[in-house]
């Protein structure tokens, strides 16, 4: 096992009663990893695009095309009922 930083702790949290999990977590100093979501990534991409446009490294038209791609990918992921980045695959 990977210890207190293992990704398995977040899975265990879903199946173990909360009081039990909290006792384990406190005793073992568990630090759960936040699973990145598509929304998190999309916000970071948008912030990056806006920053690049403000410093003159990205044309507004290019930013608009990226925004369109992001919206289309939003629709695609919603259709697949996917929100977590590890769930996204090529298939």
mmCIF file of C-alpha atoms in Angstrom:
data_model
loop_
_atom_site.group_PDB
_atom_site.id
_atom_site.type_symbol
_atom_site.label_atom_id
_atom_site.label_comp_id
_atom_site.label_asym_id
_atom_site.label_seq_id
_atom_site.Cartn_x
_atom_site.Cartn_y
_atom_site.Cartn_z
ATOM 1 C CA UNK A 1 0.000 0.000 0.000
ATOM 2 C CA UNK A 2 1.152 3.549 -0.691
ATOM 3 C CA UNK A 3 0.494 4.825 2.809
ATOM 4 C CA UNK A 4 -1.348 7.981 3.825
ATOM 5 C CA UNK A 5 -1.196 9.555 0.342
ATOM 6 C CA UNK A 6 -2.631 6.546 -1.479
ATOM 7 C CA UNK A 7 -5.462 7.160 -3.943
ATOM 8 C CA UNK A 8 -7.213 4.163 -2.404
ATOM 9 C CA UNK A 9 -8.261 6.216 0.626
ATOM 10 C CA UNK A 10 -10.791 8.185 -1.397
ATOM 11 C CA UNK A 11 -12.310 4.899 -2.601
ATOM 12 C CA UNK A 12 -12.342 3.512 0.929
ATOM 13 C CA UNK A 13 -14.121 6.630 2.164
ATOM 14 C CA UNK A 14 -17.102 5.773 -0.040
ATOM 15 C CA UNK A 15 -17.592 2.286 1.397
ATOM 16 C CA UNK A 16 -16.576 2.597 5.063
ATOM 17 C CA UNK A 17 -18.911 4.245 7.577
ATOM 18 C CA UNK A 18 -17.916 7.876 8.032
ATOM 19 C CA UNK A 19 -17.035 7.708 11.758
ATOM 20 C CA UNK A 20 -14.773 4.703 11.125
ATOM 21 C CA UNK A 21 -13.077 6.333 8.175
ATOM 22 C CA UNK A 22 -12.499 9.562 10.105
ATOM 23 C CA UNK A 23 -10.853 7.639 12.970
ATOM 24 C CA UNK A 24 -8.547 5.851 10.524
ATOM 25 C CA UNK A 25 -7.779 9.088 8.688
ATOM 26 C CA UNK A 26 -6.908 10.913 11.888
ATOM 27 C CA UNK A 27 -4.791 8.062 13.249
ATOM 28 C CA UNK A 28 -2.877 7.563 9.997
ATOM 29 C CA UNK A 29 -2.692 11.261 8.997
ATOM 30 C CA UNK A 30 -4.458 10.578 5.719
ATOM 31 C CA UNK A 31 -4.159 13.276 3.095
ATOM 32 C CA UNK A 32 -6.633 12.600 0.346
ATOM 33 C CA UNK A 33 -5.800 13.533 -3.189
ATOM 34 C CA UNK A 34 -8.420 15.606 -4.919
ATOM 35 C CA UNK A 35 -9.376 13.900 -8.150
ATOM 36 C CA UNK A 36 -9.131 16.521 -10.916
ATOM 37 C CA UNK A 37 -12.315 17.206 -12.840
ATOM 38 C CA UNK A 38 -12.973 18.414 -16.340
ATOM 39 C CA UNK A 39 -14.399 21.641 -14.869
ATOM 40 C CA UNK A 40 -11.103 22.246 -13.013
ATOM 41 C CA UNK A 41 -9.081 21.755 -16.188
ATOM 42 C CA UNK A 42 -11.455 23.849 -18.286
ATOM 43 C CA UNK A 43 -11.166 26.748 -15.823
ATOM 44 C CA UNK A 44 -7.373 26.533 -15.944
ATOM 45 C CA UNK A 45 -7.370 26.446 -19.749
ATOM 46 C CA UNK A 46 -9.664 29.473 -19.922
ATOM 47 C CA UNK A 47 -7.490 31.400 -17.459
ATOM 48 C CA UNK A 48 -4.401 30.508 -19.501
ATOM 49 C CA UNK A 49 -6.066 31.628 -22.745
ATOM 50 C CA UNK A 50 -7.156 34.906 -21.195
ATOM 51 C CA UNK A 51 -3.661 35.517 -19.836
ATOM 52 C CA UNK A 52 -2.058 34.814 -23.228
ATOM 53 C CA UNK A 53 -4.524 37.147 -24.952
ATOM 54 C CA UNK A 54 -3.869 39.960 -22.448
ATOM 55 C CA UNK A 55 -0.119 39.824 -23.042
ATOM 56 C CA UNK A 56 -0.599 39.773 -26.805
ATOM 57 C CA UNK A 57 0.430 36.165 -27.391
ATOM 58 C CA UNK A 58 -3.000 34.978 -28.563
ATOM 59 C CA UNK A 59 -5.420 36.507 -31.038
ATOM 60 C CA UNK A 60 -9.032 36.950 -29.942
ATOM 61 C CA UNK A 61 -10.192 34.818 -32.889
ATOM 62 C CA UNK A 62 -7.970 31.950 -31.740
ATOM 63 C CA UNK A 63 -9.334 32.242 -28.219
ATOM 64 C CA UNK A 64 -12.857 32.101 -29.657
ATOM 65 C CA UNK A 65 -12.024 28.887 -31.548
ATOM 66 C CA UNK A 66 -10.607 27.338 -28.367
ATOM 67 C CA UNK A 67 -13.790 28.326 -26.504
ATOM 68 C CA UNK A 68 -15.884 26.602 -29.164
ATOM 69 C CA UNK A 69 -13.798 23.445 -28.800
ATOM 70 C CA UNK A 70 -14.190 23.559 -25.011
ATOM 71 C CA UNK A 71 -17.983 23.911 -25.323
ATOM 72 C CA UNK A 72 -18.155 21.001 -27.769
ATOM 73 C CA UNK A 73 -16.064 18.860 -25.419
ATOM 74 C CA UNK A 74 -18.398 19.863 -22.541
ATOM 75 C CA UNK A 75 -21.330 18.526 -24.544
ATOM 76 C CA UNK A 76 -19.442 15.342 -25.458
ATOM 77 C CA UNK A 77 -18.486 14.612 -21.839
ATOM 78 C CA UNK A 78 -22.002 15.345 -20.605
ATOM 79 C CA UNK A 79 -23.337 12.826 -23.123
ATOM 80 C CA UNK A 80 -20.901 10.227 -21.808
ATOM 81 C CA UNK A 81 -21.661 11.239 -18.180
ATOM 82 C CA UNK A 82 -17.963 11.825 -17.529
ATOM 83 C CA UNK A 83 -16.671 14.548 -15.210
ATOM 84 C CA UNK A 84 -13.444 13.251 -13.657
ATOM 85 C CA UNK A 85 -10.241 13.501 -15.713
ATOM 86 C CA UNK A 86 -9.151 9.900 -15.028
ATOM 87 C CA UNK A 87 -12.439 8.768 -16.602
ATOM 88 C CA UNK A 88 -11.595 10.429 -19.912
ATOM 89 C CA UNK A 89 -10.113 8.032 -22.451
ATOM 90 C CA UNK A 90 -9.644 7.804 -26.190
ATOM 91 C CA UNK A 91 -12.567 5.388 -26.563
#
